[in-house]
Structure formats: C-alpha cells, structure tokens
Amino acid sequence: MSWPGGASMALMLSHDVDQVHDRGFYRTLGDVNHLQNVVRGREAGDARACARRIARSVLSPKPLRRQFEALLGIEGAHGFRSTFFFLEGARWSRYGSRYRLDDPRVRALGRMLLDAGCEIGVHGGWFDLDSAAGYRRSADRVESAFGVRPTGIRNHFLRFTGVATWKAQREAGFEYDSTWGLTDRVGHRDGRMHPFEPVDPESEKPLGLVVLPLSVMDTALFRGGRLSGDAAVEAVVSVALETARAGGLLTLLWHNNYFDEPEYSDWQETYREVLRRLAELRPWCATGSEIVSWWRSAGEGRA
C-alpha cells in the first residue's frame, strides 16, 4: 500500500517517559543496582560512567529538559516529530511513576514538546492493567497537566493480556494502543507490521480501537539482543527495509532517559544513525494520532 505522499512506509517515533529527573530514590537505586551488575559482569555497561552519573544525580542533577532537547534535535534534523507517552501512577512503588504531572517543570516540558509538533499520550501504569477506570484517570490527569486530551496509550513494560486490555483502553476513551511488540528482540510481533483493529471474539465486532504495532524497542535491541554500534544500526535498518517492502508501519521506541548520558552514548548515536538511514527511505513520519486518523479515513486493507 502507499502512504501519504506516496511513501512506501509510515514511521512512528515514540518515547516512553518513565522518568525525567536525575535525583530520585528509585532512579538512584536502579543506577546502583546497574553498577553492581556491571561490576559483576551480569550486565553490559561502563562502570565509571555509571558511578559518575550516580554522583551527579546526588550532587548536581542536570536540568530535565536536556535529554528531551537532545532527542528533539536528532529528530528535527530530518523534520521528524514523535509521540511521548507519559507515565501516571503510584509514585512510591517499584513500578510507579518517578515524577508528578502537576510539577511545573514537567508541565513546561509538555508545552515544549507540543510546541515542537509532538504528541502526548498515556503510558498505562503497572497497577492499572486492564482497568478502564485506571486508564481514564491517567488520561484525565495528563489532560489536566498539559491541556490536551490524549488519544493514544502504551502500557508500562508492554504489559498486555489480550482483548481484555484493548477493551479497557477503548472503554477509557483511547483511539489507539501501541503496546503490541516484543521485549526481548527487535522485529514485528506475529509478523504484524500494519495498523489493525482488534475484534471482540464474543460479539465478532471491531472494538473501535486501532493497534499500532511496536517494531523496535531500545532495550530489546541493546540488552535483549546485546547489539551495539554498526550491528545495532543494521538490525533496525533490516526491520525497516522489511517494513517498506510490505508497505507497513515502522514504530520505534527509545526511552528519553538514555539521551544526553555518557554511558549510553551508543544508544543515542545508534538512534541518530538509524534516523539518518530511515530518512533516505523517505517514510511518512507522523504521530500516532495522525497515523490512526489517516488509516481510518483511507479505509484500506486492514492487516
């Protein structure tokens, strides 16, 4: 199929905003655990860079805008825009949010992203899995913080139980979900590389929700696949070429907190090079809500 402008594929760039602050109990605890694992050889990483990051976070945390400015600069070089899924949920818990949506600094960050033409969605909380009320509460709080009603959602840790998840998301008012993906490797889950509308197996009717499959997640690439440098770039480009041949949708997920970080410079530079290579393919790059709007209006073959 052909996308807007005659593009052979659509491109959705996305970022799950799990954390924004340098200084924080769970952030520091996670960095300390990571450092221990690196020293013991259980994880790949740079022990010295990690130690410096821990010291910085405690003594002189960097402004939260810097990581976002870095990634926006990389995307903006090609005229690309992206979707940011903000996490909302219980803060003082292992899998909860690491920031408050009503924090003036976070609100200002949201305004910066919206001014750049980006989209803000909901990162469905760990404790809200399959809860329409929980998803709706998160959407309400995101709207209150940023002044826009989110239409898209992706669940934290890609948690998904099947039709029950999609039903709850639709009941909460979401137009699309982008949770469908792989956590341990890159590529298309079950071969799906086009948007699709799930069907309720009981009523055999569409749920009214569009699914935008996730193609590549940074942690699956660097940790699950243990790739780096040119190998990481080529792995993503390979998925992109497969997607272009099928006229599909390529969805990338890079977490914001790995930008502007010396230890993760390879993650950032891989993203920069991947986007340079993708730009050569001339994809239609759009936000999740724009892709869904076009997909529905086009009314073309559902995958």
GROMACS .gro file of C-alpha atoms in nm:
model
  303
    1MET     CA    1   0.000   0.000   0.000
    2SER     CA    2   0.102   0.363  -0.041
    3TRP     CA    3   0.105   0.608   0.249
    4PRO     CA    4   0.060   0.988   0.225
    5GLY     CA    5   0.294   1.149  -0.024
    6GLY     CA    6   0.345   0.815  -0.194
    7ALA     CA    7   0.567   0.692   0.090
    8SER     CA    8   0.638   0.319   0.094
    9MET     CA    9   0.607   0.304   0.473
   10ALA     CA   10   0.487   0.501   0.772
   11LEU     CA   11   0.720   0.585   1.060
   12MET     CA   12   0.616   0.645   1.419
   13LEU     CA   13   0.886   0.763   1.658
   14SER     CA   14   0.792   0.723   2.022
   15HIS     CA   15   0.933   0.765   2.371
   16ASP     CA   16   0.805   0.614   2.696
   17VAL     CA   17   0.865   0.874   2.966
   18ASP     CA   18   0.932   0.653   3.268
   19GLN     CA   19   1.143   0.916   3.443
   20VAL     CA   20   1.261   1.273   3.391
   21HIS     CA   21   1.466   1.359   3.700
   22ASP     CA   22   1.829   1.282   3.776
   23ARG     CA   23   1.774   1.281   4.151
   24GLY     CA   24   1.522   1.036   4.290
   25PHE     CA   25   1.516   0.740   4.526
   26TYR     CA   26   1.420   0.474   4.272
   27ARG     CA   27   1.633   0.631   3.998
   28THR     CA   28   1.942   0.623   4.219
   29LEU     CA   29   1.860   0.275   4.348
   30GLY     CA   30   1.828   0.149   3.991
   31ASP     CA   31   2.162   0.304   3.895
   32VAL     CA   32   2.333   0.147   4.198
   33ASN     CA   33   2.191  -0.196   4.107
   34HIS     CA   34   2.303  -0.146   3.748
   35LEU     CA   35   2.654  -0.056   3.866
   36GLN     CA   36   2.673  -0.369   4.080
   37ASN     CA   37   2.563  -0.585   3.787
   38VAL     CA   38   2.816  -0.425   3.553
   39VAL     CA   39   3.098  -0.483   3.801
   40ARG     CA   40   2.992  -0.847   3.843
   41GLY     CA   41   2.964  -0.899   3.468
   42ARG     CA   42   2.589  -0.955   3.471
   43GLU     CA   43   2.509  -0.654   3.252
   44ALA     CA   44   2.687  -0.462   2.980
   45GLY     CA   45   2.784  -0.108   3.072
   46ASP     CA   46   3.052   0.139   3.171
   47ALA     CA   47   3.111   0.121   3.546
   48ARG     CA   48   3.295   0.453   3.564
   49ALA     CA   49   3.032   0.638   3.364
   50CYS     CA   50   2.760   0.487   3.580
   51ALA     CA   51   2.941   0.588   3.900
   52ARG     CA   52   2.978   0.942   3.768
   53ARG     CA   53   2.608   0.950   3.684
   54ILE     CA   54   2.516   0.846   4.039
   55ALA     CA   55   2.741   1.115   4.185
   56ARG     CA   56   2.597   1.378   3.951
   57SER     CA   57   2.239   1.283   4.029
   58VAL     CA   58   2.302   1.328   4.401
   59LEU     CA   59   2.527   1.633   4.397
   60SER     CA   60   2.434   1.829   4.085
   61PRO     CA   61   2.138   1.691   3.888
   62LYS     CA   62   2.109   1.818   3.532
   63PRO     CA   63   1.803   2.011   3.405
   64LEU     CA   64   1.534   1.769   3.295
   65ARG     CA   65   1.495   1.946   2.956
   66ARG     CA   66   1.840   1.847   2.831
   67GLN     CA   67   1.762   1.487   2.744
   68PHE     CA   68   1.448   1.595   2.558
   69GLU     CA   69   1.630   1.873   2.374
   70ALA     CA   70   1.890   1.619   2.261
   71LEU     CA   71   1.636   1.377   2.113
   72LEU     CA   72   1.425   1.654   1.958
   73GLY     CA   73   1.739   1.786   1.790
   74ILE     CA   74   1.814   1.446   1.637
   75GLU     CA   75   1.458   1.409   1.507
   76GLY     CA   76   1.423   1.770   1.397
   77ALA     CA   77   1.727   1.739   1.171
   78HIS     CA   78   1.505   1.532   0.940
   79GLY     CA   79   1.177   1.713   1.000
   80PHE     CA   80   1.052   1.420   1.210
   81ARG     CA   81   0.812   1.450   1.505
   82SER     CA   82   0.736   1.196   1.774
   83THR     CA   83   0.489   1.075   2.035
   84PHE     CA   84   0.568   1.084   2.408
   85PHE     CA   85   0.382   0.851   2.644
   86PHE     CA   86   0.382   0.998   2.996
   87LEU     CA   87   0.359   0.758   3.289
   88GLU     CA   88   0.096   0.826   3.552
   89GLY     CA   89   0.052   0.607   3.858
   90ALA     CA   90   0.155   0.533   4.215
   91ARG     CA   91   0.484   0.718   4.267
   92TRP     CA   92   0.624   0.546   4.574
   93SER     CA   93   0.639   0.195   4.436
   94ARG     CA   94   0.884  -0.010   4.236
   95TYR     CA   95   0.685   0.012   3.913
   96GLY     CA   96   0.529   0.352   3.966
   97SER     CA   97   0.588   0.694   3.819
   98ARG     CA   98   0.908   0.883   3.904
   99TYR     CA   99   0.762   1.231   3.863
  100ARG     CA  100   0.444   1.432   3.917
  101LEU     CA  101   0.245   1.553   3.620
  102ASP     CA  102   0.150   1.868   3.810
  103ASP     CA  103   0.517   1.959   3.868
  104PRO     CA  104   0.564   2.299   3.696
  105ARG     CA  105   0.885   2.172   3.534
  106VAL     CA  106   0.703   1.873   3.386
  107ARG     CA  107   0.420   2.094   3.263
  108ALA     CA  108   0.675   2.323   3.096
  109LEU     CA  109   0.835   2.018   2.937
  110GLY     CA  110   0.498   1.916   2.795
  111ARG     CA  111   0.449   2.262   2.646
  112MET     CA  112   0.793   2.240   2.485
  113LEU     CA  113   0.705   1.907   2.323
  114LEU     CA  114   0.367   2.026   2.200
  115ASP     CA  115   0.524   2.343   2.058
  116ALA     CA  116   0.763   2.116   1.863
  117GLY     CA  117   0.462   1.949   1.699
  118CYS     CA  118   0.488   1.630   1.904
  119GLU     CA  119   0.205   1.428   2.058
  120ILE     CA  120   0.147   1.343   2.423
  121GLY     CA  121  -0.010   1.009   2.515
  122VAL     CA  122  -0.051   0.794   2.825
  123HIS     CA  123   0.195   0.531   2.943
  124GLY     CA  124  -0.050   0.295   3.114
  125GLY     CA  125   0.051   0.235   3.476
  126TRP     CA  126   0.165  -0.103   3.607
  127PHE     CA  127  -0.121  -0.117   3.858
  128ASP     CA  128  -0.387  -0.013   3.606
  129LEU     CA  129  -0.357  -0.314   3.375
  130ASP     CA  130  -0.696  -0.383   3.213
  131SER     CA  131  -0.862  -0.120   3.432
  132ALA     CA  132  -1.077   0.120   3.231
  133ALA     CA  133  -1.116   0.342   3.538
  134GLY     CA  134  -0.741   0.350   3.593
  135TYR     CA  135  -0.667   0.428   3.229
  136ARG     CA  136  -0.933   0.702   3.228
  137ARG     CA  137  -0.790   0.857   3.546
  138SER     CA  138  -0.447   0.872   3.385
  139ALA     CA  139  -0.590   1.035   3.072
  140ASP     CA  140  -0.770   1.292   3.288
  141ARG     CA  141  -0.451   1.380   3.475
  142VAL     CA  142  -0.246   1.406   3.156
  143GLU     CA  143  -0.511   1.637   3.011
  144SER     CA  144  -0.513   1.847   3.327
  145ALA     CA  145  -0.133   1.880   3.321
  146PHE     CA  146  -0.081   1.952   2.951
  147GLY     CA  147  -0.413   2.085   2.825
  148VAL     CA  148  -0.462   1.818   2.557
  149ARG     CA  149  -0.676   1.506   2.568
  150PRO     CA  150  -0.453   1.202   2.497
  151THR     CA  151  -0.590   0.963   2.236
  152GLY     CA  152  -0.309   0.705   2.248
  153ILE     CA  153  -0.173   0.469   2.511
  154ARG     CA  154   0.110   0.222   2.554
  155ASN     CA  155   0.126   0.010   2.869
  156HIS     CA  156   0.425   0.021   3.103
  157PHE     CA  157   0.665  -0.271   3.039
  158LEU     CA  158   0.443  -0.357   2.738
  159ARG     CA  159   0.205  -0.536   2.975
  160PHE     CA  160  -0.077  -0.693   2.778
  161THR     CA  161  -0.330  -0.969   2.842
  162GLY     CA  162  -0.517  -0.976   2.513
  163VAL     CA  163  -0.861  -0.849   2.423
  164ALA     CA  164  -0.924  -0.751   2.787
  165THR     CA  165  -0.651  -0.489   2.761
  166TRP     CA  166  -0.790  -0.341   2.440
  167LYS     CA  167  -1.146  -0.341   2.575
  168ALA     CA  168  -1.040  -0.147   2.886
  169GLN     CA  169  -0.840   0.101   2.681
  170ARG     CA  170  -1.130   0.163   2.446
  171GLU     CA  171  -1.375   0.197   2.733
  172ALA     CA  172  -1.142   0.461   2.878
  173GLY     CA  173  -1.176   0.658   2.555
  174PHE     CA  174  -0.850   0.584   2.377
  175GLU     CA  175  -0.839   0.574   1.998
  176TYR     CA  176  -0.523   0.365   1.967
  177ASP     CA  177  -0.282   0.141   2.154
  178SER     CA  178   0.088   0.083   2.079
  179THR     CA  179   0.167  -0.192   2.331
  180TRP     CA  180   0.179  -0.478   2.079
  181GLY     CA  181   0.550  -0.558   2.048
  182LEU     CA  182   0.846  -0.765   2.165
  183THR     CA  183   1.051  -0.705   2.479
  184ASP     CA  184   1.344  -0.938   2.411
  185ARG     CA  185   1.424  -0.883   2.043
  186VAL     CA  186   1.353  -0.649   1.753
  187GLY     CA  187   1.102  -0.721   1.480
  188HIS     CA  188   0.730  -0.749   1.424
  189ARG     CA  189   0.532  -0.949   1.678
  190ASP     CA  190   0.345  -1.227   1.495
  191GLY     CA  191   0.452  -1.066   1.169
  192ARG     CA  192   0.211  -0.773   1.209
  193MET     CA  193   0.352  -0.458   1.051
  194HIS     CA  194   0.032  -0.267   0.968
  195PRO     CA  195  -0.219  -0.096   1.195
  196PHE     CA  196  -0.510  -0.325   1.276
  197GLU     CA  197  -0.842  -0.317   1.457
  198PRO     CA  198  -0.893  -0.597   1.712
  199VAL     CA  199  -1.221  -0.786   1.706
  200ASP     CA  200  -1.416  -0.895   2.012
  201PRO     CA  201  -1.423  -1.278   1.987
  202GLU     CA  202  -1.759  -1.290   2.162
  203SER     CA  203  -1.952  -1.037   1.954
  204GLU     CA  204  -1.726  -1.071   1.648
  205LYS     CA  205  -1.738  -0.692   1.615
  206PRO     CA  206  -1.445  -0.448   1.598
  207LEU     CA  207  -1.357  -0.295   1.933
  208GLY     CA  208  -1.323   0.052   1.784
  209LEU     CA  209  -0.954   0.073   1.878
  210VAL     CA  210  -0.663   0.082   1.633
  211VAL     CA  211  -0.343  -0.101   1.727
  212LEU     CA  212  -0.013   0.048   1.609
  213PRO     CA  213   0.237  -0.239   1.646
  214LEU     CA  214   0.576  -0.166   1.803
  215SER     CA  215   0.868  -0.273   1.582
  216VAL     CA  216   1.187  -0.189   1.774
  217MET     CA  217   1.247  -0.102   2.140
  218ASP     CA  218   1.587   0.023   2.253
  219THR     CA  219   1.621  -0.214   2.549
  220ALA     CA  220   1.529  -0.513   2.330
  221LEU     CA  221   1.799  -0.408   2.086
  222PHE     CA  222   2.083  -0.332   2.327
  223ARG     CA  223   2.003  -0.560   2.620
  224GLY     CA  224   1.785  -0.835   2.479
  225GLY     CA  225   1.982  -0.859   2.155
  226ARG     CA  226   2.313  -0.745   2.311
  227LEU     CA  227   2.390  -0.544   1.999
  228SER     CA  228   2.591  -0.225   1.966
  229GLY     CA  229   2.743   0.008   1.709
  230ASP     CA  230   2.703  -0.084   1.342
  231ALA     CA  231   2.536  -0.416   1.427
  232ALA     CA  232   2.260  -0.235   1.616
  233VAL     CA  233   2.204   0.009   1.330
  234GLU     CA  234   2.188  -0.267   1.069
  235ALA     CA  235   1.943  -0.468   1.279
  236VAL     CA  236   1.699  -0.176   1.286
  237VAL     CA  237   1.751  -0.091   0.919
  238SER     CA  238   1.682  -0.454   0.830
  239VAL     CA  239   1.344  -0.434   1.002
  240ALA     CA  240   1.279  -0.103   0.827
  241LEU     CA  241   1.351  -0.245   0.482
  242GLU     CA  242   1.121  -0.539   0.551
  243THR     CA  243   0.851  -0.294   0.656
  244ALA     CA  244   0.898  -0.079   0.347
  245ARG     CA  245   0.868  -0.380   0.117
  246ALA     CA  246   0.536  -0.464   0.280
  247GLY     CA  247   0.414  -0.105   0.281
  248GLY     CA  248   0.382  -0.122   0.658
  249LEU     CA  249   0.431   0.085   0.971
  250LEU     CA  250   0.766   0.104   1.150
  251THR     CA  251   0.734   0.208   1.516
  252LEU     CA  252   1.046   0.285   1.718
  253LEU     CA  253   1.066   0.325   2.095
  254TRP     CA  254   1.367   0.499   2.251
  255HIS     CA  255   1.338   0.595   2.618
  256ASN     CA  256   1.414   0.962   2.685
  257ASN     CA  257   1.641   0.896   2.984
  258TYR     CA  258   1.909   0.733   2.767
  259PHE     CA  259   1.976   1.059   2.581
  260ASP     CA  260   2.244   1.303   2.693
  261GLU     CA  261   2.403   1.028   2.906
  262PRO     CA  262   2.774   0.939   2.852
  263GLU     CA  263   2.725   0.574   2.948
  264TYR     CA  264   2.452   0.536   2.686
  265SER     CA  265   2.614   0.742   2.409
  266ASP     CA  266   2.597   0.434   2.182
  267TRP     CA  267   2.220   0.421   2.228
  268GLN     CA  268   2.190   0.786   2.126
  269GLU     CA  269   2.429   0.762   1.832
  270THR     CA  270   2.253   0.449   1.707
  271TYR     CA  271   1.927   0.644   1.710
  272ARG     CA  272   2.091   0.931   1.523
  273GLU     CA  273   2.232   0.699   1.255
  274VAL     CA  274   1.910   0.498   1.227
  275LEU     CA  275   1.709   0.813   1.162
  276ARG     CA  276   1.963   0.926   0.902
  277ARG     CA  277   1.927   0.592   0.723
  278LEU     CA  278   1.547   0.598   0.753
  279ALA     CA  279   1.530   0.950   0.611
  280GLU     CA  280   1.688   0.812   0.293
  281LEU     CA  281   1.385   0.581   0.257
  282ARG     CA  282   1.155   0.886   0.262
  283PRO     CA  283   0.893   0.747   0.502
  284TRP     CA  284   0.580   0.929   0.607
  285CYS     CA  285   0.674   1.019   0.967
  286ALA     CA  286   0.375   1.113   1.179
  287THR     CA  287   0.246   1.097   1.534
  288GLY     CA  288   0.034   0.806   1.647
  289SER     CA  289  -0.288   1.006   1.634
  290GLU     CA  290  -0.211   1.128   1.281
  291ILE     CA  291  -0.143   0.774   1.161
  292VAL     CA  292  -0.470   0.649   1.310
  293SER     CA  293  -0.666   0.938   1.160
  294TRP     CA  294  -0.524   0.872   0.813
  295TRP     CA  295  -0.566   0.494   0.845
  296ARG     CA  296  -0.932   0.527   0.931
  297SER     CA  297  -1.006   0.784   0.663
  298ALA     CA  298  -0.824   0.582   0.397
  299GLY     CA  299  -1.029   0.272   0.480
  300GLU     CA  300  -0.770   0.049   0.314
  301GLY     CA  301  -0.682  -0.314   0.380
  302ARG     CA  302  -0.676  -0.396   0.745
  303ALA     CA  303  -0.388  -0.630   0.842
   0.00000   0.00000   0.00000
